[in-house]
Coordinates of C-alpha atoms in Angstrom, one line a residue:
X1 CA 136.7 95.8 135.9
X2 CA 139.5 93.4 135.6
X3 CA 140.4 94.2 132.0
X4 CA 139.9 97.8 132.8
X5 CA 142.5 97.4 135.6
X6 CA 145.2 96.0 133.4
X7 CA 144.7 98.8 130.7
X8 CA 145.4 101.2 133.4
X9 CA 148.9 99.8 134.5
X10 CA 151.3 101.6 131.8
X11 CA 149.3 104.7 132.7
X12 CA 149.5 104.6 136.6
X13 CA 153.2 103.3 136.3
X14 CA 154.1 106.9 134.2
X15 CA 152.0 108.7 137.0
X16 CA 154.0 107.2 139.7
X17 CA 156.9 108.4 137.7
X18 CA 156.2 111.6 137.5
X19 CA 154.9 112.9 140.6
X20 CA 158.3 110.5 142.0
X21 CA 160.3 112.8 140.4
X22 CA 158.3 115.9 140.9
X23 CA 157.9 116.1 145.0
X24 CA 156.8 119.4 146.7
X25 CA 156.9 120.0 150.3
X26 CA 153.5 120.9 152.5
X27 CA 151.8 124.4 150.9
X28 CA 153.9 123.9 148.0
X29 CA 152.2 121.7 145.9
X30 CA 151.1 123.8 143.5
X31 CA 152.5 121.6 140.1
X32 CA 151.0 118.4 141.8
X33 CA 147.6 120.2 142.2
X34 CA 148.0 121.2 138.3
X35 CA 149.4 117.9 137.4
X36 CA 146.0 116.2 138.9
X37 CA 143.5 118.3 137.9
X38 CA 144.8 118.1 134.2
X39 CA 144.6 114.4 134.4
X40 CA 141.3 115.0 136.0
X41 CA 140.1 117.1 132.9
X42 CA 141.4 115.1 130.2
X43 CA 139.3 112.2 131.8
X44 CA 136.2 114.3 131.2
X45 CA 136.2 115.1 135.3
X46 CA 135.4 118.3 136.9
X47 CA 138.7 119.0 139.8
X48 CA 137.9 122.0 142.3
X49 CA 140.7 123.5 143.0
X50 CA 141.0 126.3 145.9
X51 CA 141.8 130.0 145.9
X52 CA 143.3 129.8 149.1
X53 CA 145.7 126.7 149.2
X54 CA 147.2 123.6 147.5
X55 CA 145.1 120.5 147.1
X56 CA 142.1 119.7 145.3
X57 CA 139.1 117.4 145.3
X58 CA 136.7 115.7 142.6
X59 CA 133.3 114.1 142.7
X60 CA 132.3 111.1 140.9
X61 CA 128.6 109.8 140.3
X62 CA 125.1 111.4 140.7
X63 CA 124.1 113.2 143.7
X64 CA 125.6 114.6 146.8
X65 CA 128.8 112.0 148.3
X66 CA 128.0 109.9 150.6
X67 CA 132.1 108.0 150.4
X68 CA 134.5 109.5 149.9
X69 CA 138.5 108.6 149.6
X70 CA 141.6 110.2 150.5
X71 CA 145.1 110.9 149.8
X72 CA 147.9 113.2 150.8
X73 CA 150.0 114.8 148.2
X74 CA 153.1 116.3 149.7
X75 CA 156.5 115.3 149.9
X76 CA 159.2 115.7 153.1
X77 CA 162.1 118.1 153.4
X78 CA 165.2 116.2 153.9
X79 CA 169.0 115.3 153.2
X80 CA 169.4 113.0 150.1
X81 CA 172.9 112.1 149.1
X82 CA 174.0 115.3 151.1
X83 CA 171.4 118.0 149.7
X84 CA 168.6 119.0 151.2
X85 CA 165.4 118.6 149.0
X86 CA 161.9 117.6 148.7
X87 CA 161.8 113.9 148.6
X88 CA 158.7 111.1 148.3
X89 CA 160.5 108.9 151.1
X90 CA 156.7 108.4 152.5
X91 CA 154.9 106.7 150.0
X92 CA 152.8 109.7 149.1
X93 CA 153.8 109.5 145.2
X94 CA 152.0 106.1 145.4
X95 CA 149.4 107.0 147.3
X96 CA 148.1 109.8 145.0
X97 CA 148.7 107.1 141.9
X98 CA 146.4 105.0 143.4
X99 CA 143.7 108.0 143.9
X100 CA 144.0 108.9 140.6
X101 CA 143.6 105.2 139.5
X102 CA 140.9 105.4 141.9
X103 CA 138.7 108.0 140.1
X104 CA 139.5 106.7 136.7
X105 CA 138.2 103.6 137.8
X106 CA 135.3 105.0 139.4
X107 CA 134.3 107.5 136.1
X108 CA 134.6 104.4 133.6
X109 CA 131.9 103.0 135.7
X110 CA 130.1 106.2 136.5
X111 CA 126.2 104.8 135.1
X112 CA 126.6 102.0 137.3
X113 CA 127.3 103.6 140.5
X114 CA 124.4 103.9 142.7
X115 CA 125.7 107.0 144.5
X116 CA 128.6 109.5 144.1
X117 CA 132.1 109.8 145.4
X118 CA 134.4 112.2 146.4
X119 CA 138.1 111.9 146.2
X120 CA 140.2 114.2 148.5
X121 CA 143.5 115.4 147.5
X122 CA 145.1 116.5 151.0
X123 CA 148.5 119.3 150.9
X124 CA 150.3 119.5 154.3
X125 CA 149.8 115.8 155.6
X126 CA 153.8 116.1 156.8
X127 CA 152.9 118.7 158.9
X128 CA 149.6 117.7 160.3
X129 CA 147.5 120.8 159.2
X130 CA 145.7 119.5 155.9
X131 CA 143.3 117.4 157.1
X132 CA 142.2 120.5 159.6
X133 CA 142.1 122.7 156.3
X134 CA 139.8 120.7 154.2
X135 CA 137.5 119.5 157.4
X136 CA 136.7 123.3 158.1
X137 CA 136.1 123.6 154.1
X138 CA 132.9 121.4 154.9
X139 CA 134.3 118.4 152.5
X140 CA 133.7 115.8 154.6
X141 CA 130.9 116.8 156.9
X142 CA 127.9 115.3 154.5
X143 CA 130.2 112.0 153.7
X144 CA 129.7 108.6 155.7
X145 CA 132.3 106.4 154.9
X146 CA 136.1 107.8 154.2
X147 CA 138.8 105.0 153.1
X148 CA 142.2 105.9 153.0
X149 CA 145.9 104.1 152.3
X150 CA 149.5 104.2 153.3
X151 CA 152.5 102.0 152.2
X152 CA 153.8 99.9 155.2
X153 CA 157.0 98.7 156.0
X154 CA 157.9 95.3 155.8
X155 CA 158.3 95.0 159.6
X156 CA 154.8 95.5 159.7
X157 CA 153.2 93.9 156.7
X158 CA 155.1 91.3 154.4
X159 CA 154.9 92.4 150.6
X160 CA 151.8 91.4 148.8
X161 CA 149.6 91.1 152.2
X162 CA 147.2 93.7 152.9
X163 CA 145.4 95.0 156.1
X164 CA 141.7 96.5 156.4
X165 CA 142.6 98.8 159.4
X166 CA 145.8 100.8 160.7
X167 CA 145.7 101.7 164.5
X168 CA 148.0 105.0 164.2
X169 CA 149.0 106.4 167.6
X170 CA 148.5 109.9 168.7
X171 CA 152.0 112.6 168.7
X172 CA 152.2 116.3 170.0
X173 CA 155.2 118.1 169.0
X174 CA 156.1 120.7 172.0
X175 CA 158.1 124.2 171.1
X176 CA 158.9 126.4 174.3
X177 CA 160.9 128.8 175.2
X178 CA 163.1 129.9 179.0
X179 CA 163.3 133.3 179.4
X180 CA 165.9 133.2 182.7
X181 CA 168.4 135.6 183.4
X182 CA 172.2 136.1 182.3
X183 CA 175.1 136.4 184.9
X184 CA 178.7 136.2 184.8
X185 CA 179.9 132.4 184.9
X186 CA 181.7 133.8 188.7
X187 CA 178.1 135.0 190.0
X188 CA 175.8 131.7 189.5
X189 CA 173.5 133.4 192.5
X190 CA 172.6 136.5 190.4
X191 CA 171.4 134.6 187.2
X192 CA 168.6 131.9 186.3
X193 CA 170.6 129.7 184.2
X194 CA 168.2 128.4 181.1
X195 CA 170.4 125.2 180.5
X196 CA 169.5 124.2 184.5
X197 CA 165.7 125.6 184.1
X198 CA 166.1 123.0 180.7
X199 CA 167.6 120.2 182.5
X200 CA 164.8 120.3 185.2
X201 CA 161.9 120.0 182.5
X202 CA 164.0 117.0 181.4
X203 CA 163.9 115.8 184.5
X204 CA 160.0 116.6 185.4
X205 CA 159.7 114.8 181.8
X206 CA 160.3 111.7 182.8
X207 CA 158.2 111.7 186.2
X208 CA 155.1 112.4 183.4
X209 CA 153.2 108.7 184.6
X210 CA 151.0 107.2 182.4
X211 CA 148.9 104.0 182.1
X212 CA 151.5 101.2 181.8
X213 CA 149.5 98.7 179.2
X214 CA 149.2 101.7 176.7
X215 CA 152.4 102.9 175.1
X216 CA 153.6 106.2 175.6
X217 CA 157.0 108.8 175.7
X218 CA 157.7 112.0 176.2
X219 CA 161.1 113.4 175.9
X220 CA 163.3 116.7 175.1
X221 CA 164.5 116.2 171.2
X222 CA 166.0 119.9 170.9
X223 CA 167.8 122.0 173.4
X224 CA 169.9 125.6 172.4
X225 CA 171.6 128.0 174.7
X226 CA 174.1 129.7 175.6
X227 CA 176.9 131.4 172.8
X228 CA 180.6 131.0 171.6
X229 CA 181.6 132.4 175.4
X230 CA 181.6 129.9 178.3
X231 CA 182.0 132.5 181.2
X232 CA 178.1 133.6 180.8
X233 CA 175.2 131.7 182.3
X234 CA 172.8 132.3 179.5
X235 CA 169.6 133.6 179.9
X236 CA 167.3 132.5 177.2
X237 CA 167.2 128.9 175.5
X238 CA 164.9 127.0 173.4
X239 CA 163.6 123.5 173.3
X240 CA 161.5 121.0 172.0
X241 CA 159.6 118.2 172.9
X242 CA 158.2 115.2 171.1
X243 CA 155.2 113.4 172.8
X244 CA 154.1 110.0 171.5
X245 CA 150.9 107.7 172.7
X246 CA 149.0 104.9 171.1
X247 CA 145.5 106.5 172.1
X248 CA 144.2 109.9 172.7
X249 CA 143.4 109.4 176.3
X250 CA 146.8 108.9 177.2
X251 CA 148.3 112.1 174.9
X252 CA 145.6 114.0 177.3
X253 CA 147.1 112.6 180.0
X254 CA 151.0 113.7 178.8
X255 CA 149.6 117.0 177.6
X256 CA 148.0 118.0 181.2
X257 CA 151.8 116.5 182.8
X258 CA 154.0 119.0 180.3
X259 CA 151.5 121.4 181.8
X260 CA 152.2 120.7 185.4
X261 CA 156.1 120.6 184.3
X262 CA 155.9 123.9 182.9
X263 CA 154.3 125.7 185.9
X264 CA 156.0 123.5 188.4
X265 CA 159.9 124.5 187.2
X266 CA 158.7 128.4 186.5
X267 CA 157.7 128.6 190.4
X268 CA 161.0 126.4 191.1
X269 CA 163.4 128.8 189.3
X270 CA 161.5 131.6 188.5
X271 CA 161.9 131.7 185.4
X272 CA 159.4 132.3 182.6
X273 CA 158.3 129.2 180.6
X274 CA 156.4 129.6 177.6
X275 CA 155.3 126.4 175.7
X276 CA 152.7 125.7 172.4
X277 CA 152.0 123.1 170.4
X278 CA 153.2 122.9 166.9
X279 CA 151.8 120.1 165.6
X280 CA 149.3 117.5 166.5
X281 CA 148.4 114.3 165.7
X282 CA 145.9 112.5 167.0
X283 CA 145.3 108.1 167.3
X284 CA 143.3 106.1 165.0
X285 CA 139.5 106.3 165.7
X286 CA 139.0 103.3 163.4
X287 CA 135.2 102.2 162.7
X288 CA 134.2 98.5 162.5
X289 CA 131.8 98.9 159.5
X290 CA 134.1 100.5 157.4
X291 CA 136.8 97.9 158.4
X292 CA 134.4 95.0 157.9
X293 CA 133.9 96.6 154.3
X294 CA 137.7 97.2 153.7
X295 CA 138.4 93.7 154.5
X296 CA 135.6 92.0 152.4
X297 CA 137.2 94.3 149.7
X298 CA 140.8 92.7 150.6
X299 CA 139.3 89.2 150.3
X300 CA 137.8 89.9 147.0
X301 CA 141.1 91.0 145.3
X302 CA 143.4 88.7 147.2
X303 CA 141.9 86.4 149.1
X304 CA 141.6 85.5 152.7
X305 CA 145.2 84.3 153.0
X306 CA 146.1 87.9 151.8
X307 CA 144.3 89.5 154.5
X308 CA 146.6 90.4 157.2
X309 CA 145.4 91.6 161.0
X310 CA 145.2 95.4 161.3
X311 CA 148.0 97.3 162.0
X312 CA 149.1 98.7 165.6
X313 CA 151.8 101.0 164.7
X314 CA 153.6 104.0 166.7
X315 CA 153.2 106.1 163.9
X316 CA 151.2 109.2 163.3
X317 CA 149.0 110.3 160.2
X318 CA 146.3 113.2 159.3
X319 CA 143.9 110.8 158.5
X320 CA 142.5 110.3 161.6
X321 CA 142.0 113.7 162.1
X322 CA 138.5 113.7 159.9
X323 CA 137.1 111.4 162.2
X324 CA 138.1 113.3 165.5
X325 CA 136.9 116.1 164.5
X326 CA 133.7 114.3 162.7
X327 CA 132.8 111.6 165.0
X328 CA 129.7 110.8 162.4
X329 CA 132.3 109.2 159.8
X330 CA 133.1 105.5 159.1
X331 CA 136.8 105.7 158.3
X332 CA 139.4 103.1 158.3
X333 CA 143.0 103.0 156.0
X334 CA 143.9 100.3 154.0
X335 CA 148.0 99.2 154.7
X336 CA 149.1 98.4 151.8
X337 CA 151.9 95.4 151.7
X338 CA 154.6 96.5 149.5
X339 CA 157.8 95.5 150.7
X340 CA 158.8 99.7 151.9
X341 CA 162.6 99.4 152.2
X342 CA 164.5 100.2 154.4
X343 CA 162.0 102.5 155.8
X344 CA 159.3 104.8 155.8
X345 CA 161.1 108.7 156.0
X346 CA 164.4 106.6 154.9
X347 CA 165.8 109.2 151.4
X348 CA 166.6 106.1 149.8
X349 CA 163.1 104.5 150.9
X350 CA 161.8 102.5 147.8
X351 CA 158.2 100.0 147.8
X352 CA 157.1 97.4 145.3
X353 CA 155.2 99.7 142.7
X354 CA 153.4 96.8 141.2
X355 CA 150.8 96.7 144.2
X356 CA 149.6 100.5 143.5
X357 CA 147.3 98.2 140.6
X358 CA 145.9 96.1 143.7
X359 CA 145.8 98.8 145.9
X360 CA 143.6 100.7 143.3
X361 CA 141.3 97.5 143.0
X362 CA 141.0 96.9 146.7
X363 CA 139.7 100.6 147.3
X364 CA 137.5 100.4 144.4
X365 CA 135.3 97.5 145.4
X366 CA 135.8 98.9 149.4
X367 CA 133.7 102.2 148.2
X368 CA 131.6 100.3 145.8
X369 CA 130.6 98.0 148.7
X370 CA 130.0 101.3 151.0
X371 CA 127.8 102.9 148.2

């Protein structure tokens, strides 16, 4: 497999490449899907594809999957050098190399695999609605393990040291809108000013209590009212609130507080308060087997002095959304060590390429172990 793994590094290095230079946002990955499922097909694979959405997904072996593997394949929307653009400033460009070197991996060895797996290409992981999409597909309901990857910083993992498990934290983005009542800056008493309605959520933000030896925040991130005249107490604002906590539990906890918030300031004011989640991402829901089997996998590549602890970290990812909603699956993610500077999300964010190779060797042997 060794030999096999060297041959593959000029290829992997001019996939990286490419699908560096060709990022698409979430929904939008319709070159990427392309781009795969040609590689896919030239390596005698069979990609499906869907009618309804980006993405894709391939099985490998004999049979119906029993592991399968996952990546996410779209890029973020943000400012680089002072234009907005899709950018891979998350690691997903290397994430989907190491996939694909993955399955091309797994097909040169197809006769000696003792089951079949299936590798997930996920859209929309930046906006936490992919993993949703292909869970309600039925893709991972007959699997039992699921491995996955992401790129850490090197606050959290020192270059070249790898981890069997990353312990994600949960994160609700809030939208609402205050529907109050506009008045002339001179008659306060005949309005219900949105900004004051606004700055009481604030304020019934921060009386939200949760337990103290898990963390936790909740916090206003966007507030607009009001127009370009000052003497009018404006009616009508918008807002938005950004939840964070390092299990589910406590998100419950925040989520049934924003709730009490809501209803408390309505009655207070009497104003109309209407909130929804946008997004939602829930904590790690990590299993030991599949851990144990990552970090075997890690100590077969690298070695034990490789192996780093599992991750706690208070960011979110998709992943763990299989295993919420599919409580039946052994999942963990391998954090991959490769010096991410300055920052994951950062536009000039740039990792150590040369681990995708290892990366793609440690999650081999971690699925041939599960099979």
């Amino acid at each position: 497999m060794n030999q096999v793994l060297q041959n593959l590094q000029p290829r992997l290095a001019d996939i990286f490449t490419h699908l560096h230079e060709h990022p698409e946002i979430s929904w939008q990955e319709h070159e990427t899907t392309q781009y795969i499922a040609a590689l896919l097909r030239e390596a005698q694979m069979e990609p499906h594809l869907f009618d309804d959405m980006t993405g894709l997904y391939v099985d490998i072996g004999n049979g119906e999957p029993k592991v399968g593997f996952r990546t996410d394949i779209d890029a973020l929307w943000q400012e680089v050098d002072g234009v907005f653009k899709a950018n891979h400033s998350c690691g997903h460009d290397g994430h989907m190399t190491m996939a694909i070197g993955t399955a091309l991996l797994l097909k040169d060895m197809e006769h000696l695999l003792s089951g079949a797996v299936r590798i997930l290409f996920q859209p929309a992981e930046e906006k936490a609605q992919g993993a949703s999409a292909l869970v309600e597909k039925g893709l991972v309901d007959n699997l039992e393990y699921l491995f996955g990857v992401h790129v850490r910083p090197l606050k959290e993992l020192e270059d070249g040291t790898y981890a069997p498990a990353l312990y994600h934290g949960a994160a609700k983005l809030f939208t609402g809108t205050i529907i109050g009542e506009e008045a002339h800056g001179a008659r306060p008493e005949l309005g219900i000013n949105a900004i004051e309605v606004g700055a009481a959520i604030v304020e019934g933000l921060q009386k939200i209590w949760t337990d103290p030896n898990v963390s936790a925040s909740v916090k206003m991130t966007q507030f607009n009212a009001g127009g370009s005249s000052t003497n009018i107490i404006p009616g009508k604002a918008t807002f938005s609130i950004d939840a964070r906590a390092q299990t589910n539990e406590v998100m419950q906890v925040i989520t049934e507080g924003v709730e009490r918030v809501r209803t408390s300031v309505e009655a207070m004011y009497g104003a109309k308060i209407d909130i929804k989640v946008d997004a939602h991402i829930v904590a790690a829901l990590v299993h030991d087997a599949a851990l144990q089997l990552m970090n075997a996998a890690i100590i077969d590549v690298v070695g034990e002095k490789a192996c780093a602890p599992p991750v706690v970290t208070p960011g979110g990812e998709d992943f763990h959304f299989y295993t919420f909603e599919r409580p039946h699956l052994k999942a963990t993610m391998l954090g991959l060590g490769c010096g991410v500077t300055p920052g994951l999300h950062h536009p000039k964010m740039t990792f150590n390429q040369d681990r995708l190779l290892t990366g793609v060797n440690i999650i081999t042997r971690a699925i041939l172990r599960a099979l």
